[in-house]
Amino acid sequence: MSEKKGTTWIQELRKEQVIRELQERGIETEEAGMLEKLRHILRGVVKKEQAEKSEREGNNPETKNSQGNRSRKMEYAANLDFKIGQDDWEEFVERMELFFKANDIEDENKRKAILLTKIDAETYKIVRKVCAPQKPKDTPWKEIIEKLENFVKPKVNQTVLRHNFRQRTQKEGESITQYVATLRRLADKFQFANEEEALRDQLTSGVRHKKIQIALFKIENLTLNEAIKTATAIEGANVAADKLRPRAADTQ
């Protein structure tokens, strides 16, 4: 029995073909019957078959799961967008690669097509510019990634970054936690051989309060975690002491 979509194909059948289709479905007809009448009967039977099949598939858990998975994948893909000046390009590329892996998308051209539809108009203009004289669709996927990476994140002088890191001291009113977070952000931009040691040294030398600095200097083989723990503990004690200290107005 042939399985076709819709019923338009029935109109193309000759009389003997219509009769055979009906017989295959267990329906006996008189060969003397009118062709259009036979076609009408076959259309009704085929529509009923297709409706029953659709209902079975709709109640099939595997079909539902498959449809649900496709829907979730589409929803996830819809959340993958890049807008220059707002989003981080490196993070966007990482998420795109995860999306490709989750959906078994290996074809480079398909990856490129999805990528180029997930960037905003301004970013696409930049892609066209950096890929020139080639068009984006003719440029390899990895090359587009690299060219745009160089555009949105130009190389920065490492000497300048190191200088900025070394000059960053704790500001007035800035907590130890905030200061360390700022140092981490600065350190991320510089290629330290040992980032933990660099952060420890800058925290020790850049901390604002001498009491904390002296306490850190006294600890042998000081680690970054110990430095942060010690500094925050002393800072917390100082804050608590300030709250308990009577105000000048209260002592009068």
mmCIF file of C-alpha atoms in Angstrom:
data_model
loop_
_atom_site.group_PDB
_atom_site.id
_atom_site.type_symbol
_atom_site.label_atom_id
_atom_site.label_comp_id
_atom_site.label_asym_id
_atom_site.label_seq_id
_atom_site.Cartn_x
_atom_site.Cartn_y
_atom_site.Cartn_z
ATOM 1 C CA MET A 1 0.000 0.000 0.000
ATOM 2 C CA SER A 2 1.481 3.323 -1.008
ATOM 3 C CA GLU A 3 1.851 6.005 1.666
ATOM 4 C CA LYS A 4 1.545 9.543 0.408
ATOM 5 C CA LYS A 5 0.759 12.896 1.992
ATOM 6 C CA GLY A 6 -2.570 14.559 1.353
ATOM 7 C CA THR A 7 -5.023 13.418 -1.297
ATOM 8 C CA THR A 8 -4.080 15.489 -4.344
ATOM 9 C CA TRP A 9 -2.194 12.532 -5.802
ATOM 10 C CA ILE A 10 -5.486 10.658 -6.200
ATOM 11 C CA GLN A 11 -6.564 13.018 -8.964
ATOM 12 C CA GLU A 12 -3.655 11.804 -11.103
ATOM 13 C CA LEU A 13 -4.613 8.124 -10.845
ATOM 14 C CA ARG A 14 -6.218 6.225 -13.669
ATOM 15 C CA LYS A 15 -9.311 4.138 -13.030
ATOM 16 C CA GLU A 16 -7.464 0.834 -12.661
ATOM 17 C CA GLN A 17 -5.012 2.466 -10.233
ATOM 18 C CA VAL A 18 -7.832 3.838 -8.081
ATOM 19 C CA ILE A 19 -9.460 0.399 -7.974
ATOM 20 C CA ARG A 20 -6.154 -1.203 -6.968
ATOM 21 C CA GLU A 21 -5.637 1.350 -4.161
ATOM 22 C CA LEU A 22 -9.125 0.602 -2.844
ATOM 23 C CA GLN A 23 -8.608 -3.155 -3.082
ATOM 24 C CA GLU A 24 -5.348 -2.886 -1.157
ATOM 25 C CA ARG A 25 -7.400 -1.269 1.588
ATOM 26 C CA GLY A 26 -9.922 -4.106 1.546
ATOM 27 C CA ILE A 27 -12.607 -2.188 -0.324
ATOM 28 C CA GLU A 28 -14.227 -3.981 -3.255
ATOM 29 C CA THR A 29 -15.775 -1.860 -5.988
ATOM 30 C CA GLU A 30 -17.457 -2.423 -9.277
ATOM 31 C CA GLU A 31 -15.150 -1.793 -12.183
ATOM 32 C CA ALA A 32 -18.071 -0.263 -14.011
ATOM 33 C CA GLY A 33 -18.224 2.560 -11.490
ATOM 34 C CA MET A 34 -17.541 6.153 -12.524
ATOM 35 C CA LEU A 35 -13.903 7.265 -12.113
ATOM 36 C CA GLU A 36 -14.728 10.428 -10.138
ATOM 37 C CA LYS A 37 -16.957 8.468 -7.783
ATOM 38 C CA LEU A 38 -14.167 5.953 -7.173
ATOM 39 C CA ARG A 39 -11.708 8.781 -6.561
ATOM 40 C CA HIS A 40 -14.143 10.330 -4.081
ATOM 41 C CA ILE A 41 -14.366 7.047 -2.161
ATOM 42 C CA LEU A 42 -10.575 6.703 -2.118
ATOM 43 C CA ARG A 43 -10.146 10.281 -0.869
ATOM 44 C CA GLY A 44 -12.460 9.586 2.045
ATOM 45 C CA VAL A 45 -10.595 6.408 2.968
ATOM 46 C CA VAL A 46 -7.176 8.057 2.719
ATOM 47 C CA LYS A 47 -8.251 11.044 4.821
ATOM 48 C CA LYS A 48 -9.516 8.686 7.513
ATOM 49 C CA GLU A 49 -6.232 6.747 7.465
ATOM 50 C CA GLN A 50 -4.193 9.922 7.772
ATOM 51 C CA ALA A 51 -6.353 11.232 10.626
ATOM 52 C CA GLU A 52 -5.944 7.961 12.550
ATOM 53 C CA LYS A 53 -2.201 7.982 11.971
ATOM 54 C CA SER A 54 -1.932 11.571 13.159
ATOM 55 C CA GLU A 55 -3.886 10.727 16.297
ATOM 56 C CA ARG A 56 -1.659 7.724 17.030
ATOM 57 C CA GLU A 57 1.480 9.810 16.652
ATOM 58 C CA GLY A 58 0.015 12.515 18.854
ATOM 59 C CA ASN A 59 -0.533 9.987 21.645
ATOM 60 C CA ASN A 60 2.890 8.397 21.220
ATOM 61 C CA PRO A 61 5.173 9.387 24.164
ATOM 62 C CA GLU A 62 8.263 9.155 21.971
ATOM 63 C CA THR A 63 6.711 11.474 19.410
ATOM 64 C CA LYS A 64 5.713 13.916 22.129
ATOM 65 C CA ASN A 65 9.184 13.807 23.633
ATOM 66 C CA SER A 66 10.738 14.344 20.231
ATOM 67 C CA GLN A 67 8.489 17.315 19.559
ATOM 68 C CA GLY A 68 9.194 18.670 23.037
ATOM 69 C CA ASN A 69 12.930 18.302 22.555
ATOM 70 C CA ARG A 70 12.780 20.088 19.216
ATOM 71 C CA SER A 71 10.752 22.859 20.813
ATOM 72 C CA ARG A 72 13.243 23.234 23.653
ATOM 73 C CA LYS A 73 16.142 23.278 21.217
ATOM 74 C CA MET A 74 14.453 25.980 19.171
ATOM 75 C CA GLU A 75 13.773 27.946 22.351
ATOM 76 C CA TYR A 76 17.416 27.588 23.399
ATOM 77 C CA ALA A 77 18.595 28.682 19.970
ATOM 78 C CA ALA A 78 16.282 31.692 20.132
ATOM 79 C CA ASN A 79 18.122 32.856 23.251
ATOM 80 C CA LEU A 80 21.477 32.780 21.484
ATOM 81 C CA ASP A 81 22.009 36.245 20.089
ATOM 82 C CA PHE A 82 24.938 38.627 19.941
ATOM 83 C CA LYS A 83 24.748 42.403 19.972
ATOM 84 C CA ILE A 84 28.023 44.242 19.720
ATOM 85 C CA GLY A 85 28.675 46.616 22.588
ATOM 86 C CA GLN A 86 26.398 44.639 24.905
ATOM 87 C CA ASP A 87 27.377 40.976 24.742
ATOM 88 C CA ASP A 88 30.710 39.234 25.237
ATOM 89 C CA TRP A 89 31.888 37.719 21.950
ATOM 90 C CA GLU A 90 33.979 34.966 23.531
ATOM 91 C CA GLU A 91 31.092 33.806 25.721
ATOM 92 C CA PHE A 92 28.719 33.928 22.743
ATOM 93 C CA VAL A 93 31.022 31.700 20.672
ATOM 94 C CA GLU A 94 31.336 29.222 23.554
ATOM 95 C CA ARG A 95 27.553 29.008 23.861
ATOM 96 C CA MET A 96 27.172 28.569 20.102
ATOM 97 C CA GLU A 97 29.664 25.695 20.163
ATOM 98 C CA LEU A 98 27.696 24.067 22.985
ATOM 99 C CA PHE A 99 24.512 24.495 20.952
ATOM 100 C CA PHE A 100 26.137 22.854 17.920
ATOM 101 C CA LYS A 101 27.350 19.964 20.057
ATOM 102 C CA ALA A 102 23.948 19.454 21.683
ATOM 103 C CA ASN A 103 22.282 19.356 18.265
ATOM 104 C CA ASP A 104 24.985 17.316 16.486
ATOM 105 C CA ILE A 105 25.659 20.101 14.000
ATOM 106 C CA GLU A 106 29.008 19.247 12.423
ATOM 107 C CA ASP A 107 28.636 20.839 9.006
ATOM 108 C CA GLU A 108 30.793 23.983 8.844
ATOM 109 C CA ASN A 109 28.506 25.768 6.390
ATOM 110 C CA LYS A 110 25.473 25.126 8.570
ATOM 111 C CA ARG A 111 27.351 26.368 11.628
ATOM 112 C CA LYS A 112 28.331 29.504 9.756
ATOM 113 C CA ALA A 113 24.775 30.113 8.564
ATOM 114 C CA ILE A 114 23.399 29.811 12.107
ATOM 115 C CA LEU A 115 26.119 32.071 13.485
ATOM 116 C CA LEU A 116 25.490 34.794 10.910
ATOM 117 C CA THR A 117 21.758 34.790 11.665
ATOM 118 C CA LYS A 118 22.392 35.123 15.397
ATOM 119 C CA ILE A 119 24.329 38.393 15.247
ATOM 120 C CA ASP A 120 22.692 41.797 14.996
ATOM 121 C CA ALA A 121 22.766 44.002 11.894
ATOM 122 C CA GLU A 122 25.642 46.150 13.129
ATOM 123 C CA THR A 123 27.795 43.113 13.866
ATOM 124 C CA TYR A 124 27.003 41.645 10.452
ATOM 125 C CA LYS A 125 28.234 44.850 8.819
ATOM 126 C CA ILE A 126 31.492 44.466 10.719
ATOM 127 C CA VAL A 127 31.753 40.833 9.614
ATOM 128 C CA ARG A 128 31.358 41.912 5.993
ATOM 129 C CA LYS A 129 34.053 44.530 6.467
ATOM 130 C CA VAL A 130 36.628 42.257 8.129
ATOM 131 C CA CYS A 131 35.990 39.441 5.639
ATOM 132 C CA ALA A 132 36.323 41.670 2.556
ATOM 133 C CA PRO A 133 36.961 41.129 -0.294
ATOM 134 C CA GLN A 134 35.335 37.772 0.438
ATOM 135 C CA LYS A 135 31.692 37.631 1.405
ATOM 136 C CA PRO A 136 30.837 36.172 4.828
ATOM 137 C CA LYS A 137 29.110 33.189 3.220
ATOM 138 C CA ASP A 138 32.349 32.353 1.391
ATOM 139 C CA THR A 139 34.581 32.792 4.448
ATOM 140 C CA PRO A 140 35.401 29.729 6.593
ATOM 141 C CA TRP A 141 33.605 29.499 9.929
ATOM 142 C CA LYS A 142 36.787 29.577 12.036
ATOM 143 C CA GLU A 143 38.133 32.538 10.107
ATOM 144 C CA ILE A 144 34.995 34.583 10.821
ATOM 145 C CA ILE A 145 35.332 33.778 14.528
ATOM 146 C CA GLU A 146 38.983 34.820 14.565
ATOM 147 C CA LYS A 147 38.498 38.028 12.576
ATOM 148 C CA LEU A 148 35.620 39.230 14.734
ATOM 149 C CA GLU A 149 37.509 38.242 17.881
ATOM 150 C CA ASN A 150 40.390 40.482 16.815
ATOM 151 C CA PHE A 151 37.958 43.309 16.097
ATOM 152 C CA VAL A 152 35.963 43.262 19.338
ATOM 153 C CA LYS A 153 38.947 42.386 21.540
ATOM 154 C CA PRO A 154 42.052 44.027 20.097
ATOM 155 C CA LYS A 155 45.415 43.060 21.551
ATOM 156 C CA VAL A 156 46.362 45.191 24.559
ATOM 157 C CA ASN A 157 49.900 46.081 25.601
ATOM 158 C CA GLN A 158 50.772 43.657 28.400
ATOM 159 C CA THR A 159 53.228 46.117 29.961
ATOM 160 C CA VAL A 160 50.435 48.659 30.356
ATOM 161 C CA LEU A 161 48.166 46.031 31.895
ATOM 162 C CA ARG A 162 50.833 45.010 34.392
ATOM 163 C CA HIS A 163 51.412 48.658 35.307
ATOM 164 C CA ASN A 164 47.681 49.238 35.887
ATOM 165 C CA PHE A 165 47.501 46.132 38.054
ATOM 166 C CA ARG A 166 50.502 47.127 40.170
ATOM 167 C CA GLN A 167 49.199 50.666 40.622
ATOM 168 C CA ARG A 168 45.765 49.559 41.826
ATOM 169 C CA THR A 169 45.495 50.077 45.572
ATOM 170 C CA GLN A 170 42.471 49.802 47.811
ATOM 171 C CA LYS A 171 40.295 52.901 47.665
ATOM 172 C CA GLU A 172 38.695 54.623 50.616
ATOM 173 C CA GLY A 173 35.378 52.979 51.455
ATOM 174 C CA GLU A 174 36.203 49.929 49.319
ATOM 175 C CA SER A 175 35.886 46.616 51.151
ATOM 176 C CA ILE A 176 38.449 43.827 50.927
ATOM 177 C CA THR A 177 35.969 41.736 48.948
ATOM 178 C CA GLN A 178 35.421 44.538 46.442
ATOM 179 C CA TYR A 179 39.143 45.223 46.191
ATOM 180 C CA VAL A 180 39.990 41.571 45.511
ATOM 181 C CA ALA A 181 37.216 41.356 42.899
ATOM 182 C CA THR A 182 38.690 44.368 41.094
ATOM 183 C CA LEU A 183 42.175 42.856 41.217
ATOM 184 C CA ARG A 184 40.820 39.621 39.729
ATOM 185 C CA ARG A 185 39.245 41.505 36.826
ATOM 186 C CA LEU A 186 42.517 43.297 36.135
ATOM 187 C CA ALA A 187 44.486 40.062 36.434
ATOM 188 C CA ASP A 188 42.217 38.335 33.912
ATOM 189 C CA LYS A 189 43.495 40.725 31.236
ATOM 190 C CA PHE A 190 47.140 39.980 31.989
ATOM 191 C CA GLN A 191 48.956 36.708 31.388
ATOM 192 C CA PHE A 192 50.512 36.137 34.808
ATOM 193 C CA ALA A 193 52.704 33.075 35.215
ATOM 194 C CA ASN A 194 51.131 32.618 38.662
ATOM 195 C CA GLU A 195 47.957 34.633 39.058
ATOM 196 C CA GLU A 196 47.345 33.549 42.664
ATOM 197 C CA GLU A 197 50.730 34.877 43.771
ATOM 198 C CA ALA A 198 50.236 38.121 41.855
ATOM 199 C CA LEU A 199 46.863 38.686 43.524
ATOM 200 C CA ARG A 200 48.285 37.855 46.958
ATOM 201 C CA ASP A 201 51.197 40.263 46.537
ATOM 202 C CA GLN A 202 49.026 43.107 45.265
ATOM 203 C CA LEU A 203 46.477 42.611 48.037
ATOM 204 C CA THR A 204 49.258 42.713 50.620
ATOM 205 C CA SER A 205 50.954 45.792 49.221
ATOM 206 C CA GLY A 206 47.819 47.634 48.128
ATOM 207 C CA VAL A 207 45.606 47.197 51.182
ATOM 208 C CA ARG A 208 44.690 50.561 52.692
ATOM 209 C CA HIS A 209 44.859 49.793 56.415
ATOM 210 C CA LYS A 210 48.319 49.330 57.942
ATOM 211 C CA LYS A 211 46.962 47.021 60.642
ATOM 212 C CA ILE A 212 45.830 44.547 57.986
ATOM 213 C CA GLN A 213 49.058 44.896 56.047
ATOM 214 C CA ILE A 214 51.213 44.211 59.116
ATOM 215 C CA ALA A 215 49.114 41.148 59.965
ATOM 216 C CA LEU A 216 49.634 39.778 56.459
ATOM 217 C CA PHE A 217 53.382 40.409 56.582
ATOM 218 C CA LYS A 218 53.617 38.318 59.765
ATOM 219 C CA ILE A 219 52.199 35.175 58.122
ATOM 220 C CA GLU A 220 54.860 32.872 56.689
ATOM 221 C CA ASN A 221 54.153 31.158 53.365
ATOM 222 C CA LEU A 222 51.074 33.313 52.956
ATOM 223 C CA THR A 223 48.556 32.085 50.382
ATOM 224 C CA LEU A 224 45.922 34.149 48.621
ATOM 225 C CA ASN A 225 43.082 32.463 50.501
ATOM 226 C CA GLU A 226 44.808 33.090 53.838
ATOM 227 C CA ALA A 227 45.415 36.714 52.903
ATOM 228 C CA ILE A 228 41.761 37.262 51.979
ATOM 229 C CA LYS A 229 40.508 35.444 55.076
ATOM 230 C CA THR A 230 42.820 37.372 57.409
ATOM 231 C CA ALA A 231 42.130 40.743 55.803
ATOM 232 C CA THR A 232 38.341 40.321 55.840
ATOM 233 C CA ALA A 233 38.424 39.113 59.464
ATOM 234 C CA ILE A 234 40.350 42.178 60.636
ATOM 235 C CA GLU A 235 38.172 44.426 58.498
ATOM 236 C CA GLY A 236 35.039 42.901 60.032
ATOM 237 C CA ALA A 237 36.416 43.337 63.544
ATOM 238 C CA ASN A 238 37.204 46.996 62.847
ATOM 239 C CA VAL A 239 33.679 47.606 61.550
ATOM 240 C CA ALA A 240 32.173 45.932 64.612
ATOM 241 C CA ALA A 241 34.405 47.957 66.935
ATOM 242 C CA ASP A 242 33.405 51.198 65.224
ATOM 243 C CA LYS A 243 29.743 50.377 65.796
ATOM 244 C CA LEU A 244 30.335 49.682 69.484
ATOM 245 C CA ARG A 245 32.473 52.769 70.026
ATOM 246 C CA PRO A 246 30.329 55.469 71.715
ATOM 247 C CA ARG A 247 29.675 58.595 69.755
ATOM 248 C CA ALA A 248 31.162 61.870 70.956
ATOM 249 C CA ALA A 249 27.675 63.264 71.567
ATOM 250 C CA ASP A 250 26.768 60.302 73.783
ATOM 251 C CA THR A 251 29.756 60.850 76.090
ATOM 252 C CA GLN A 252 28.961 64.478 76.792
#
